[in-house]
PDB file of C-alpha atoms in Angstrom:
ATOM      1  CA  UNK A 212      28.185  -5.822  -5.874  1.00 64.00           C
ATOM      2  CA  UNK A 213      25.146  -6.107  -7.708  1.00 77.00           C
ATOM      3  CA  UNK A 214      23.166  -7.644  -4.774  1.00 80.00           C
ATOM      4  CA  UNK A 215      24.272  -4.938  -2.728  1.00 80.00           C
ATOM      5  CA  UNK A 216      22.944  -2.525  -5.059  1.00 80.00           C
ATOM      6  CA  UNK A 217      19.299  -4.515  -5.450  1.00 77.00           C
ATOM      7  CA  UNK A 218      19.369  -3.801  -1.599  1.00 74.00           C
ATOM      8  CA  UNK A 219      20.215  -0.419  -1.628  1.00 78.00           C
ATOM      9  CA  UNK A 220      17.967   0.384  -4.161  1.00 77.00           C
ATOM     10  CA  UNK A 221      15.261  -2.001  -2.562  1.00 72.00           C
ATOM     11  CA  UNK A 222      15.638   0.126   0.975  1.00 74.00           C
ATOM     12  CA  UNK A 223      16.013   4.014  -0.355  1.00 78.00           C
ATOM     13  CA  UNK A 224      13.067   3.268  -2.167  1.00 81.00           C
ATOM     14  CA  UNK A 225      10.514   4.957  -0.580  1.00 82.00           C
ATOM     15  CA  UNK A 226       7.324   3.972  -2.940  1.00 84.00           C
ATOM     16  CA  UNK A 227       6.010   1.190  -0.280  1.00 84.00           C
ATOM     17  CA  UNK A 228       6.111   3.903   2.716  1.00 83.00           C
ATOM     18  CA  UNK A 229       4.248   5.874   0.083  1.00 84.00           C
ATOM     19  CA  UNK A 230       1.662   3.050  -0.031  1.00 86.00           C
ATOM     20  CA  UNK A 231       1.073   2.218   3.744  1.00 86.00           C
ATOM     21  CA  UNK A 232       0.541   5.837   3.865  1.00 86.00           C
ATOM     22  CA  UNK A 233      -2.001   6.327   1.301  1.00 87.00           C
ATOM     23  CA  UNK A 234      -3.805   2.989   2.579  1.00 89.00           C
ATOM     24  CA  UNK A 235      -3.965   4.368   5.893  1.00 88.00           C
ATOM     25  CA  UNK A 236      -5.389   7.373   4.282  1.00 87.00           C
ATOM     26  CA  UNK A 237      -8.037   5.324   2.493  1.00 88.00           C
ATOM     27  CA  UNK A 238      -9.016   3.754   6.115  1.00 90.00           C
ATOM     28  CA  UNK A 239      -9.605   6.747   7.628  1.00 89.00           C
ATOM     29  CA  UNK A 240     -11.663   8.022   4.990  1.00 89.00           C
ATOM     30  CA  UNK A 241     -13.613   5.005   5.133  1.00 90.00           C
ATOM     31  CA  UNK A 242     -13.782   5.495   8.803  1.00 90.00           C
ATOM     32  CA  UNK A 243     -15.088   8.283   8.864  1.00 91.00           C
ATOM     33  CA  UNK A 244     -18.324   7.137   7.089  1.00 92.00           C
ATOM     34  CA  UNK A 245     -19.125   4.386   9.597  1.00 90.00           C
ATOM     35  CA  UNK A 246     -20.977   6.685  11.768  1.00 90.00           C
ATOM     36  CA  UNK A 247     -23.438   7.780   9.151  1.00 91.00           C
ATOM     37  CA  UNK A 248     -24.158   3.940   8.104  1.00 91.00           C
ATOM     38  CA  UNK A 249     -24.996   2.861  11.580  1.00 90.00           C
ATOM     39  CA  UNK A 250     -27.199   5.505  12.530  1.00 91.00           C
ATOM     40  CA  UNK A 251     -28.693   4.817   9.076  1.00 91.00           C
ATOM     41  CA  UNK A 252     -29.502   0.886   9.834  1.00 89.00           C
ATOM     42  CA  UNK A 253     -30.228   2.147  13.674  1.00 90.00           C
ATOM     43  CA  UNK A 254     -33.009   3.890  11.245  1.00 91.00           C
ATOM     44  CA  UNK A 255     -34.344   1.108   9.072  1.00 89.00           C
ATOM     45  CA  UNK A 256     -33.701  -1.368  11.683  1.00 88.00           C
ATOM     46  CA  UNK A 257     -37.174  -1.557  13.565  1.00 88.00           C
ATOM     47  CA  UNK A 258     -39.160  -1.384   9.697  1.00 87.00           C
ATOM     48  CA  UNK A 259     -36.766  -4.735   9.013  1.00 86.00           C
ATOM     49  CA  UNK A 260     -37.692  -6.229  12.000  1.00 87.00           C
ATOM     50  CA  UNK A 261     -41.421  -5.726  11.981  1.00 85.00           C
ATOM     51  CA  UNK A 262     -41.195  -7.361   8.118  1.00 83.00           C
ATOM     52  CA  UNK A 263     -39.683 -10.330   9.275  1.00 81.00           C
ATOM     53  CA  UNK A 264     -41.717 -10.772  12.024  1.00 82.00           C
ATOM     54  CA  UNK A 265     -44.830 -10.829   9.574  1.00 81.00           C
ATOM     55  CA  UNK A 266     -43.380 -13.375   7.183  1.00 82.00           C
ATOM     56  CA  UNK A 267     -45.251 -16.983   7.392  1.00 82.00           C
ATOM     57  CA  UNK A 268     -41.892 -19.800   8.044  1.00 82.00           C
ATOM     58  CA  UNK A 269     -44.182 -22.426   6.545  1.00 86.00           C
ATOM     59  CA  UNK A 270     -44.293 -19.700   3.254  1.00 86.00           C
ATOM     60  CA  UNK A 271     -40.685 -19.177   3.534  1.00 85.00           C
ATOM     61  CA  UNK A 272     -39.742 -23.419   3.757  1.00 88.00           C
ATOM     62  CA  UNK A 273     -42.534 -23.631   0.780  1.00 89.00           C
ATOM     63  CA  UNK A 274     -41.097 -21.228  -1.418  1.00 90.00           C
ATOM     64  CA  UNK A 275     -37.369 -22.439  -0.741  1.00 91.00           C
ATOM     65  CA  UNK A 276     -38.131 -25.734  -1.631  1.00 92.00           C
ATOM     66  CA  UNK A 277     -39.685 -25.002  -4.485  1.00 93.00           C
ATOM     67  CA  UNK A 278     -36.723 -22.988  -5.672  1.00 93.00           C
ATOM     68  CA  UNK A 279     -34.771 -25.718  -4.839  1.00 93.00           C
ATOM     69  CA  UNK A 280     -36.453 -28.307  -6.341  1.00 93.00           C
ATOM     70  CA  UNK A 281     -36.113 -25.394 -10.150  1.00 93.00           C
ATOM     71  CA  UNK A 282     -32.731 -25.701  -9.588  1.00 93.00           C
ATOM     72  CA  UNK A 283     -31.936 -29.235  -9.166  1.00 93.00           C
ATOM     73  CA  UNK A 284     -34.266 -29.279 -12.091  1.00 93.00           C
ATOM     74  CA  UNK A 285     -32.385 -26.637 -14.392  1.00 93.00           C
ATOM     75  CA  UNK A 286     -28.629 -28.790 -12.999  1.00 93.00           C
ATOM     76  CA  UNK A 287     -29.820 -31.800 -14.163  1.00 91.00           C
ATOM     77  CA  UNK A 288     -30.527 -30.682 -17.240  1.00 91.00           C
ATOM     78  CA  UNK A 289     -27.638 -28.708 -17.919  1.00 89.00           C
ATOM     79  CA  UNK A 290     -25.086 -31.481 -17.290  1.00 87.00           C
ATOM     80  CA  UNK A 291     -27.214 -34.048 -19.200  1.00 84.00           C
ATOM     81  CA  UNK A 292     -26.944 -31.468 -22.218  1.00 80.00           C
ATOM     82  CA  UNK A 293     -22.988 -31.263 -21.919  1.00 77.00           C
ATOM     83  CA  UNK A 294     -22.775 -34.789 -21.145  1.00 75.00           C
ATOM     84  CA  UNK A 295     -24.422 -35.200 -24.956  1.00 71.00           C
ATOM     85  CA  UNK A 296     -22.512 -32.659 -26.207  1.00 69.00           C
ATOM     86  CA  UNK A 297     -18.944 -33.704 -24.870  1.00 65.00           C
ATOM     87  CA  UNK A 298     -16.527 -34.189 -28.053  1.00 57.00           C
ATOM     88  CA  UNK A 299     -14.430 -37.386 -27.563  1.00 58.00           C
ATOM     89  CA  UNK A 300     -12.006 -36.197 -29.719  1.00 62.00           C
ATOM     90  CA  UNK A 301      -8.774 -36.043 -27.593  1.00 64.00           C
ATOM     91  CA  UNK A 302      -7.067 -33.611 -29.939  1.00 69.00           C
ATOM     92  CA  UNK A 303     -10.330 -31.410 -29.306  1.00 78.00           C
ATOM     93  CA  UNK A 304     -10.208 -31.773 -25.889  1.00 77.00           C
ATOM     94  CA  UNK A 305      -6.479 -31.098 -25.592  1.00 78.00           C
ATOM     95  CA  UNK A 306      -6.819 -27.866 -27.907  1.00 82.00           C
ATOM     96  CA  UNK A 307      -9.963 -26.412 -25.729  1.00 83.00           C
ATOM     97  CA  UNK A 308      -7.545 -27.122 -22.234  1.00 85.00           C
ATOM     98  CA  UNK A 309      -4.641 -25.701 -23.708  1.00 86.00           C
ATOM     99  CA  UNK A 310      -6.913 -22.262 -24.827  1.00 88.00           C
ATOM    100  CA  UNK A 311      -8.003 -22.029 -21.396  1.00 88.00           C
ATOM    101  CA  UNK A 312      -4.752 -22.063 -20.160  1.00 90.00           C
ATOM    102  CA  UNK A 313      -3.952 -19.275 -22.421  1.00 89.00           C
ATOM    103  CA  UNK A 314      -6.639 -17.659 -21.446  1.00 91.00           C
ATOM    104  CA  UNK A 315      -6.314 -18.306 -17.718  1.00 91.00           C
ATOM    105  CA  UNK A 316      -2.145 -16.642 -18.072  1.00 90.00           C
ATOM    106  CA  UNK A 317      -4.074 -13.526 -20.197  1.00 90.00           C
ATOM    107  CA  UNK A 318      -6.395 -13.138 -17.165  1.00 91.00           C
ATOM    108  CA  UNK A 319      -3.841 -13.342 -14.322  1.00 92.00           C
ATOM    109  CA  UNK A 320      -1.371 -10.688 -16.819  1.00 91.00           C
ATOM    110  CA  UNK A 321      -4.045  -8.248 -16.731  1.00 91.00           C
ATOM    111  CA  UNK A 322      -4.671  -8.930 -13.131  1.00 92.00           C
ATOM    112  CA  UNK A 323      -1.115  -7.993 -12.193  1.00 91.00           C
ATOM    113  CA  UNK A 324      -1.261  -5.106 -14.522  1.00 92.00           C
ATOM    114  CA  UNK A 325      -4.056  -3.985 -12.830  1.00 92.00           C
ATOM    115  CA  UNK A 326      -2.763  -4.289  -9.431  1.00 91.00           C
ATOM    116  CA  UNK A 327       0.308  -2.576  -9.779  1.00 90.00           C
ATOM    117  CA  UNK A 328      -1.787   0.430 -11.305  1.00 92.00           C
ATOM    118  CA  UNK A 329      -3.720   0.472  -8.188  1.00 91.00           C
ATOM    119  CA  UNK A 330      -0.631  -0.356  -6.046  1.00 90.00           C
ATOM    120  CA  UNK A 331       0.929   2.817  -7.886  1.00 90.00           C
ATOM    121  CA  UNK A 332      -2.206   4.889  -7.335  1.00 91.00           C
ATOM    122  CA  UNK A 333      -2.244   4.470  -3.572  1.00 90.00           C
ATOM    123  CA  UNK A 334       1.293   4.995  -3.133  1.00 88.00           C
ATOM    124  CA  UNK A 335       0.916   8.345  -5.222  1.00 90.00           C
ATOM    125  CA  UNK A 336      -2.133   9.350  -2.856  1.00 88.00           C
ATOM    126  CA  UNK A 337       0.366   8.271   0.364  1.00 87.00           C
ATOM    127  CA  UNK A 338       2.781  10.411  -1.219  1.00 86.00           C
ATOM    128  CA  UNK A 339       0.353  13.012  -1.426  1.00 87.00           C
ATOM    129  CA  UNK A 340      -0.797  12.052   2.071  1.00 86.00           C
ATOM    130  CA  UNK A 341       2.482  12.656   3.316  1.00 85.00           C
ATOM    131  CA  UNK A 342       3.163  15.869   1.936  1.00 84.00           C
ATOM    132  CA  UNK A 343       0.248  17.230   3.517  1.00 84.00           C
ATOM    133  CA  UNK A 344       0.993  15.618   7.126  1.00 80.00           C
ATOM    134  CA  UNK A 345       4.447  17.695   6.464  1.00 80.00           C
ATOM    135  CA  UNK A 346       3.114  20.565   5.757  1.00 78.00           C
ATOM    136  CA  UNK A 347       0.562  20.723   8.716  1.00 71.00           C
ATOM    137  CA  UNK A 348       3.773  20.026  10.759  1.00 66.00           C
ATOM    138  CA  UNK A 349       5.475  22.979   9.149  1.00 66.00           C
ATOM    139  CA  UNK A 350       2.129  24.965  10.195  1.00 70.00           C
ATOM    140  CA  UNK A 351       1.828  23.441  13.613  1.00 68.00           C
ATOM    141  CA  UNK A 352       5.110  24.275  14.851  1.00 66.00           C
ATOM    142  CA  UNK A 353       5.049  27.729  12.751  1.00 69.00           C
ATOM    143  CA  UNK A 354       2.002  28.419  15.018  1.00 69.00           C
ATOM    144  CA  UNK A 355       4.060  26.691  18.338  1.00 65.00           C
ATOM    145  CA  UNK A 356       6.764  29.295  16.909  1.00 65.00           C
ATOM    146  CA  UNK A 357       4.760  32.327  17.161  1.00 65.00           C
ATOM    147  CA  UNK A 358       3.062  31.493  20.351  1.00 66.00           C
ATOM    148  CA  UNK A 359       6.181  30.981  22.240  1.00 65.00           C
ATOM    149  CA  UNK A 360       8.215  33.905  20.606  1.00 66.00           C
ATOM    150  CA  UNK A 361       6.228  36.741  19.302  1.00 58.00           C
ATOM    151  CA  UNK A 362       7.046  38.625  16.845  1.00 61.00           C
ATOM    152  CA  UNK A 363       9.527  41.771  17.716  1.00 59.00           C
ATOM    153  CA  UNK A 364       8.774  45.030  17.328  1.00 64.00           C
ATOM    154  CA  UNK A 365      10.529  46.682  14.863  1.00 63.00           C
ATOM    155  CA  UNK A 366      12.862  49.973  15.818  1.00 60.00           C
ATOM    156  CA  UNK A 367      13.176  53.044  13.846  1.00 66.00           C
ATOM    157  CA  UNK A 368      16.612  54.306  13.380  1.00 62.00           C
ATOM    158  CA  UNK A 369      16.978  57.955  12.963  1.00 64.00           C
ATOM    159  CA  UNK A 370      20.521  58.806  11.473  1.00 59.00           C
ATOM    160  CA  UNK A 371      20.649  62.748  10.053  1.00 57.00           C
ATOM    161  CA  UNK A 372      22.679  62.617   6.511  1.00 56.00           C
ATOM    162  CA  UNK A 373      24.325  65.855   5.570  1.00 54.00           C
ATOM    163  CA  UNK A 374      23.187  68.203   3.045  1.00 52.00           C
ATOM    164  CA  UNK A 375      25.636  67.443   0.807  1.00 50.00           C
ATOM    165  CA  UNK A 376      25.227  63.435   0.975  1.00 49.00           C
ATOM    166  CA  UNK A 377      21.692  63.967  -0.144  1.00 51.00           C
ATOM    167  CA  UNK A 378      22.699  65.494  -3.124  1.00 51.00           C
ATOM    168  CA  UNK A 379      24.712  63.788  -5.005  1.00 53.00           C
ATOM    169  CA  UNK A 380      24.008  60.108  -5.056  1.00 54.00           C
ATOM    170  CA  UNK A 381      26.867  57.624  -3.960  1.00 54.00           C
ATOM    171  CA  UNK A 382      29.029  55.736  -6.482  1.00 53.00           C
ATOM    172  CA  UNK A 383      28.098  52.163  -6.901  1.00 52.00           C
ATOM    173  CA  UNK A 384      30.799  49.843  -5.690  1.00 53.00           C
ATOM    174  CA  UNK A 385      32.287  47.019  -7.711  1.00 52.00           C
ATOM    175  CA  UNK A 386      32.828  43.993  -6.526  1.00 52.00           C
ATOM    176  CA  UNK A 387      35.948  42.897  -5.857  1.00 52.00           C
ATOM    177  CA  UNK A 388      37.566  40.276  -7.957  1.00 51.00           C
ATOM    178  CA  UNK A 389      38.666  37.403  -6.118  1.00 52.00           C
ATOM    179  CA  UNK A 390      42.438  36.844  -6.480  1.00 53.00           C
ATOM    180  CA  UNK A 391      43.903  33.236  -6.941  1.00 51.00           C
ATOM    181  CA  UNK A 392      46.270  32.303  -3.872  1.00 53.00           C
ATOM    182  CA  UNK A 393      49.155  32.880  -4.146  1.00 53.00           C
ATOM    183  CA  UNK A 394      51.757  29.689  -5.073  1.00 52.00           C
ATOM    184  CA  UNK A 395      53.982  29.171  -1.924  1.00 55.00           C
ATOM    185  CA  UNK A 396      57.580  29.072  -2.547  1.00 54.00           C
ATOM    186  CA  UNK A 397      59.937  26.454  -1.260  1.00 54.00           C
ATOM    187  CA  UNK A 398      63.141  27.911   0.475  1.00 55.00           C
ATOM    188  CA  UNK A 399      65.857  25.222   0.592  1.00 53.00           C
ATOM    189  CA  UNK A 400      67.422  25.796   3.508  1.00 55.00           C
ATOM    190  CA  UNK A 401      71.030  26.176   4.012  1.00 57.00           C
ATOM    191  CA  UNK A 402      72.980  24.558   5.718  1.00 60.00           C
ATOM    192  CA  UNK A 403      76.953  25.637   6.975  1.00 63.00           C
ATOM    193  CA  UNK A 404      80.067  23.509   5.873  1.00 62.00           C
ATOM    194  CA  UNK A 405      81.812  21.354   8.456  1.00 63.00           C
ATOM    195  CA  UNK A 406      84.442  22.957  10.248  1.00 64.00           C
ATOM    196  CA  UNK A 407      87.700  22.446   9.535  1.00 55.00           C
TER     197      UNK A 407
END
C-alpha cells in the first residue's frame, strides 16, 4: 500500500509540470533577446576585425611566451614552497583530509539547498506561466465566443399592472419548509385459509 501511495502521490503531483513550464518560459525570454545581441556583434564586428588584423603575430608569440615562461616561473615556485612546507605528521595529514571532507559534504548540502530553491522558484514561475496561458485561453475562446454568436438583443416586455396592484405592495413569500419523506409502511399481505 504504501508504494502505491509514493506513486500516486509521485504522479498527481503536478510541481515538475510546473517546472518544464516555467523553464520553457525562461527560454523564451532568453530567446527573445538573441536578436538584439547579434545585430549588436553584426555592429562591433568589422572594429574587431580591423584590430586583429593590425596586431604583429611575432608580438603576440613574444608576449605569450613570456607569460608563459612567469608562470612556469610562479608554479615552480609555489610547489617548491609546499613541498617545504608539507607536515609529515600523519595524524596532521589525516585531520586536514578528514576537514576537507567535511567541508566538501557542507559544500554539496548547500548546493542541494540551493538547487531545490531554484528548482522551487521555476516551478512557481511555470505555475505562474500556466495560469496565464489559461487565462489567454479563457480570453481567446471568449473572443471566438463573441465572434461566432453575438450578443442578443435584449426585448422589452410591456405588461400593464392594474391600479390597484401598484398600490399596495405584494406580500413577501416564505419559503417553504421542506418536509421529511414520509416512512413507507409495510402491508403484510394476507393470504386465505385452505379450503376445506
Amino acid at each position: 500500500m504504501a508504494i502505491t501511495d509514493d506513486l500516486r502521490k509521485t504522479f498527481s503531483d503536478p510541481t515538475p509540470l510546473y517546472f518544464a513550464a516555467g523553464t520553457a518560459d525562461l527560454a523564451i525570454q532568453q530567446a527573445k533577446k538573441v536578436p538584439g545581441i547579434v545585430e549588436q556583434l553584426r555592429a562591433e564586428a568589422p572594429a574587431r576585425i580591423d584590430a586583429v588584423r593590425g596586431i604583429d603575430p611575432n608580438e603576440v608569440q613574444e608576449k605569450a611566451t613570456a607569460r608563459a615562461k612567469e608562470a612556469q616561473e610562479t608554479i615552480q615556485t609555489k610547489v617548491n614552497e609546499f613541498i617545504g612546507t608539507l607536515d609529515t605528521d600523519l595524524k596532521k595529514i589525516g585531520e586536514t583530509a578528514q576537514d576537507f571532507a567535511l567541508r566538501g559534504v557542507g559544500v554539496a548540502a548547500e548546493y542541494a539547498v540551493k538547487a531545490r530553491e531554484t528548482y522551487e522558484k521555476v516551478a512557481e514561475r511555470g505555475e505562474q506561466t500556466v495560469k496565464t496561458w489559461r487565462g489567454e485561453a479563457a480570453e481567446e475562446i471568449e473572443e471566438l465566443a463573441v465572434a461566432v454568436e453575438p450578443k442578443p438583443e435584449p426585448v422589452e416586455v410591456k405588461a400593464e399592472k392594474p391600479a390597484e396592484a401598484k398600490a399596495e405592495p405584494a406580500p413577501a413569500k416564505k419559503p417553504a419548509a421542506k418536509k421529511a419523506p414520509a416512512a413507507r409502511k409495510t402491508t403484510a399481505k394476507k393470504t386465505t385459509p385452505p379450503a376445506k
